[in-house]
Short mmCIF file of C-alpha atoms and ligand atoms in Angstrom, two decimals:
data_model
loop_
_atom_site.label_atom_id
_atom_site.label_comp_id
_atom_site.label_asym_id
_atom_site.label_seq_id
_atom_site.Cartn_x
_atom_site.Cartn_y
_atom_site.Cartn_z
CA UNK A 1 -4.41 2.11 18.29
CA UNK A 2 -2.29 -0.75 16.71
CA UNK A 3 0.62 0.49 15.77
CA UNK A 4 1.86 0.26 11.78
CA UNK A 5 4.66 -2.41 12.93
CA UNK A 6 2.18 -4.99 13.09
CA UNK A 7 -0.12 -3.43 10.35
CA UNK A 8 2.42 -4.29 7.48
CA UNK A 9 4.22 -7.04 5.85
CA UNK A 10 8.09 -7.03 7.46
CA UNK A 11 10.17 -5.50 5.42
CA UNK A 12 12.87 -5.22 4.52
CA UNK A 13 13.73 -9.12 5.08
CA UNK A 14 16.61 -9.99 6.92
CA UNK A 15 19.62 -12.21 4.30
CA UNK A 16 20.86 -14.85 5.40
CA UNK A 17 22.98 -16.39 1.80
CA UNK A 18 24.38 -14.49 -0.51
CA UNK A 19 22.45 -14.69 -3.55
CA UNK A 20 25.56 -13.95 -5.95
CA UNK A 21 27.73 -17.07 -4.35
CA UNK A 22 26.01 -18.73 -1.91
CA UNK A 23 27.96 -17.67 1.34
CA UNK A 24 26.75 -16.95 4.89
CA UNK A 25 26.77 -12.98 5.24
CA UNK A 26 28.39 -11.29 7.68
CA UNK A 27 26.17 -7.67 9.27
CA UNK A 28 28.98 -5.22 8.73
CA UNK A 29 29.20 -1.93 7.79
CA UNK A 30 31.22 -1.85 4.45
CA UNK A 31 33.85 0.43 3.74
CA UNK A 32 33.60 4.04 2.65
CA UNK A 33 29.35 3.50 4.27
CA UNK A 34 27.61 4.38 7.56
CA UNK A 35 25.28 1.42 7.85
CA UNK A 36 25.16 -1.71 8.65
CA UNK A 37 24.68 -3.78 5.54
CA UNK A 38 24.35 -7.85 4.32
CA UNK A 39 28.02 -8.35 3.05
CA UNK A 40 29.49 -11.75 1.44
CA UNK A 41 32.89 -11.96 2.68
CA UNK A 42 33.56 -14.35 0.03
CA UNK A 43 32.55 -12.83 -3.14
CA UNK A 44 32.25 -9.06 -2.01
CA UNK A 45 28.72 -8.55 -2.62
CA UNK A 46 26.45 -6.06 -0.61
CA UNK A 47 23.02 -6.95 -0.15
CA UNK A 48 21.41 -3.61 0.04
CA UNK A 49 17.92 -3.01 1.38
CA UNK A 50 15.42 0.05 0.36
CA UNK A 51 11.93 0.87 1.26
CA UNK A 52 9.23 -0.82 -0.45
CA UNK A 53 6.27 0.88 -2.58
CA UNK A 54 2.77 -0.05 -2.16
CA UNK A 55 0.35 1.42 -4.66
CA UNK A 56 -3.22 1.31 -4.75
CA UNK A 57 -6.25 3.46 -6.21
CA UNK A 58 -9.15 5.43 -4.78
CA UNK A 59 -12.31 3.96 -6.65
CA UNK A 60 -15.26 5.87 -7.35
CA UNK A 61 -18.40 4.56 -8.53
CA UNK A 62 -21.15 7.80 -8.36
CA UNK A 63 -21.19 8.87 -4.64
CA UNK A 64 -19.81 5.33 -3.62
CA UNK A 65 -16.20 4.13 -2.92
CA UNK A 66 -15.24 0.96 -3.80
CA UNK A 67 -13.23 -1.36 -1.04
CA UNK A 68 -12.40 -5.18 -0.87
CA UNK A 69 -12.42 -7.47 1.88
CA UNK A 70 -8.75 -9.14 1.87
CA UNK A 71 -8.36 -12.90 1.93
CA UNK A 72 -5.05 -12.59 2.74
CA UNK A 73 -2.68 -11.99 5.50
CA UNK A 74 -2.16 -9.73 7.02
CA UNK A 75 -5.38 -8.17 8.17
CA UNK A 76 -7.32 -10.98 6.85
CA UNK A 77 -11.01 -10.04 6.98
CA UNK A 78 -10.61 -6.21 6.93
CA UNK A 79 -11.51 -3.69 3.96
CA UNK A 80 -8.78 -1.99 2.08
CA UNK A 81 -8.94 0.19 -0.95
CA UNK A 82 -7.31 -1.86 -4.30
CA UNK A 83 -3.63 -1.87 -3.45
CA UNK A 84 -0.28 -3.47 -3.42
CA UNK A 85 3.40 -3.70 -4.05
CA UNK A 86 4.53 -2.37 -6.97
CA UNK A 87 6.49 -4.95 -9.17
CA UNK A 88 9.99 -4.59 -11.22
CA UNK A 89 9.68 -2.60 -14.65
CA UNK A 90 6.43 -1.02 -14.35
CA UNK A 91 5.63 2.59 -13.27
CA UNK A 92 3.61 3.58 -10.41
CA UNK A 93 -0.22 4.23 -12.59
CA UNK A 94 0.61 0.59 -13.97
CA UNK A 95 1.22 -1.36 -10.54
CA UNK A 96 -2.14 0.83 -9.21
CA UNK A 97 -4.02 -0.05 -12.14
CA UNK A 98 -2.73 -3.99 -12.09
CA UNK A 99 -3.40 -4.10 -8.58
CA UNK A 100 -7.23 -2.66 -8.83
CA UNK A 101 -7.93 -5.50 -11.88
CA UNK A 102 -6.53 -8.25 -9.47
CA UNK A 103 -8.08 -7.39 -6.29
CA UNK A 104 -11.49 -6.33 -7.60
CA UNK A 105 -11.81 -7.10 -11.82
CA UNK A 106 -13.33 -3.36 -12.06
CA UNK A 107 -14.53 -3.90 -15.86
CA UNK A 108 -13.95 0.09 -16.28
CA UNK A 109 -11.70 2.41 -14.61
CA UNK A 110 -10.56 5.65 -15.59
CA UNK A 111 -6.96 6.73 -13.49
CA UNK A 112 -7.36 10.16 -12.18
CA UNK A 113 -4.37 12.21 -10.36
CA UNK A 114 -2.18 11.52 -7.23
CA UNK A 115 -3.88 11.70 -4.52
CA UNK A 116 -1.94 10.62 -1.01
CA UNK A 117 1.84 9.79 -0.80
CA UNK A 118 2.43 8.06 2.83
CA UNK A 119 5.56 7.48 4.10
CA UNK A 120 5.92 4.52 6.37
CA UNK A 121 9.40 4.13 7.63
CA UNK A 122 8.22 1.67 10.64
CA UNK A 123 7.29 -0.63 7.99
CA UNK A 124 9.95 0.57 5.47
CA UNK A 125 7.66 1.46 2.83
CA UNK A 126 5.95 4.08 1.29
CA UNK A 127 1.60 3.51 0.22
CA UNK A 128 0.81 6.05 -2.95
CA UNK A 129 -2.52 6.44 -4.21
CA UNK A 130 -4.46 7.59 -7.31
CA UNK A 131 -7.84 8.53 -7.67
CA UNK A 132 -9.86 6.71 -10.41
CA UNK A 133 -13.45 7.09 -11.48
CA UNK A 134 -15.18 3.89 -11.86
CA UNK A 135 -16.72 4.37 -15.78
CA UNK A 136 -18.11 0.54 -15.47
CA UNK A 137 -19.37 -1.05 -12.11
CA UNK A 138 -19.38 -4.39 -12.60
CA UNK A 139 -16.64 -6.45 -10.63
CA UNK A 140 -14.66 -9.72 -10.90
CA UNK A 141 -12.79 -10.02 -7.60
CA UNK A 142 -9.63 -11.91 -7.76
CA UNK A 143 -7.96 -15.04 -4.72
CA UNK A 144 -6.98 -12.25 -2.83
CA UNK A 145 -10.18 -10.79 -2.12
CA UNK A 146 -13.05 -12.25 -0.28
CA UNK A 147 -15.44 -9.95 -1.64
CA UNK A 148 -15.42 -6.25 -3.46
CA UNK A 149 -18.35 -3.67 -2.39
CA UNK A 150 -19.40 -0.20 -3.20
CA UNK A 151 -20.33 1.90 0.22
CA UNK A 152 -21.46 4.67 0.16
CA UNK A 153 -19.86 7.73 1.83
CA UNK A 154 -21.87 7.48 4.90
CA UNK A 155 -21.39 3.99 5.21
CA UNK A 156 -17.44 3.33 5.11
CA UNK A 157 -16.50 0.31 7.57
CA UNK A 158 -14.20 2.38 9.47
CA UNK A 159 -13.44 0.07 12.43
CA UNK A 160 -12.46 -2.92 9.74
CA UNK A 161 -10.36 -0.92 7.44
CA UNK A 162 -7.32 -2.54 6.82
CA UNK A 163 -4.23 0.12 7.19
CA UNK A 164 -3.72 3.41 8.76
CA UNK A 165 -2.92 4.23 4.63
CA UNK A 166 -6.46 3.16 3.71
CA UNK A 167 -7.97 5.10 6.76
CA UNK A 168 -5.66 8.28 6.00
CA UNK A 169 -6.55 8.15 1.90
CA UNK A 170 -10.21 7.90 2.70
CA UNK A 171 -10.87 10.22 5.34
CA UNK A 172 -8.73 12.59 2.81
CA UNK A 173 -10.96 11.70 -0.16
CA UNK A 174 -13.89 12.52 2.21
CA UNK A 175 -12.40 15.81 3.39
CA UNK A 176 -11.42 17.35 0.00
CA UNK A 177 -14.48 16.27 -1.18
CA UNK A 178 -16.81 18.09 1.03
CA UNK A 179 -14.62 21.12 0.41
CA UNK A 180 -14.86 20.30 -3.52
CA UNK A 181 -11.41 20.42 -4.33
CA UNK A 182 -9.26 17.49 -4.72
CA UNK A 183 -5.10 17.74 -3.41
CA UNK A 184 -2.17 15.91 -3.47
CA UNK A 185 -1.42 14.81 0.44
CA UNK A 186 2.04 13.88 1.42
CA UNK A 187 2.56 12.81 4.57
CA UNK A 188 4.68 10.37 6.96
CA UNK A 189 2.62 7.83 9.74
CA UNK A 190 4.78 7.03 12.69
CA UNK A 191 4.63 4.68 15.23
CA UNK A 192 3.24 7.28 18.11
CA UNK A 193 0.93 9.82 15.32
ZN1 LIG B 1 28.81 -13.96 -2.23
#
C-alpha cells in the first residue's frame, strides 16, 4: 500500500526568510521550548508550524454517493469525496460546505453531522468529514475537478480513490449504513496501519 507520505500535500513547509524582517532563519530550539523551531535571529520572531485541517463532506444523493475525479495534484486522476483545506476565519461546516460548491457545484446540499475525524500526523494534518444529503442533484464541477459522478454503493471506484481518508470515510459510511446507524469515527492513519 502507498504509504500517506506520498498521499498528501507536504506539510508543514520548511521557512527559509523570516516573514516579519526578511532574515535567513536559523533551526534552533528557542528558549524556555523543546523543539526545534524557524527562529529570526535578527528580529526574534518564531515561525511556528501546526497541523493542517482538511475538510470535506460525505454526499448523498438517494442510495448513491457522490465523488469527483481531481484535476489536480496530487493524485491527479483519482476519485475523492468533496474536500479540502480549511481557510482562515471560517469554521469547519463552512470550509466543508465551500469546498463541496467548488469541487462539484452541488445545486442543493443539506449538512448533516460529523462523521470521521482522521488524524494524519505523517502528513501533519488532520481530514474531518460531514455527512450531507444531496436535496438537489444537479452539479457544476469547478477547475479542480475533471468530472463529478454519483455511484452507487455497489459501484465505488475503490482502486482509484484518492486518500486513505476518502477510503476510511467511505467504507465507514458503508459500514454504519448497513448496520443503520450512523457514528462519529475518530481515528489516527499511520504510516505502517
Ligand atoms: Zn525577522
Amino acid at each position: 500500500m502507498t504509504k500517506p507520505s506520498e498521499f498528501y500535500f507536504p506539510c508543514p513547509r520548511s521557512i527559509t526568510y523570516c516573514t516579519q524582517c526578511a532574515n535567513p532563519l536559523a533551526r534552533i530550539i528557542p528558549p524556555d521550548d523543546n523543539r526545534v523551531r524557524d527562529v529570526c535571529l535578527q528580529c526574534g520572531a518564531v515561525h511556528y508550524q501546526n497541523p493542517r485541517n482538511v475538510v470535506g463532506i460525505v454526499p448523498v444523493w438517494e442510495n448513491k454517493i457522490l465523488l469527483c475525479r481531481r484535476a489536480i495534484e496530487p493524485r491527479f486522476n483519482t476519485w475523492t469525496l468533496p474536500a479540502g483545506f480549511m481557510e482562515l476565519k471560517e469554521s469547519t461546516s463552512e470550509g466543508a460546505l465551500r469546498e463541496a460548491e467548488e469541487e462539484a457545484g452541488i445545486a442543493g446540499l443539506e449538512l448533516g453531522e460529523l462523521f470521521t475525524v482522521i488524524d494524519v500526523p505523517e502528513a501533519n494534518q488532520v481530514h474531518i468529514y460531514y455527512l450531507a444529503k444531496v436535496t438537489d442533484p444537479a452539479l457544476n464541477p469547478g477547475p479542480e475537478s475533471l468530472e463529478a459522478v454519483y455511484f452507487e454503493f455497489d459501484n465505488i471506484p475503490w482502486d482509484n480513490l484518492s486518500f486513505r481518508t476518502v477510503s476510511t470515510t467511505l467504507e465507514h459510511y458503508l459500514a454504519d449504513r448497513t448496520e443503520g446507524e450512523f457514528k462519529i469515527h475518530q481515528y489516527t492513519l499511520s504510516e505502517n496501519v
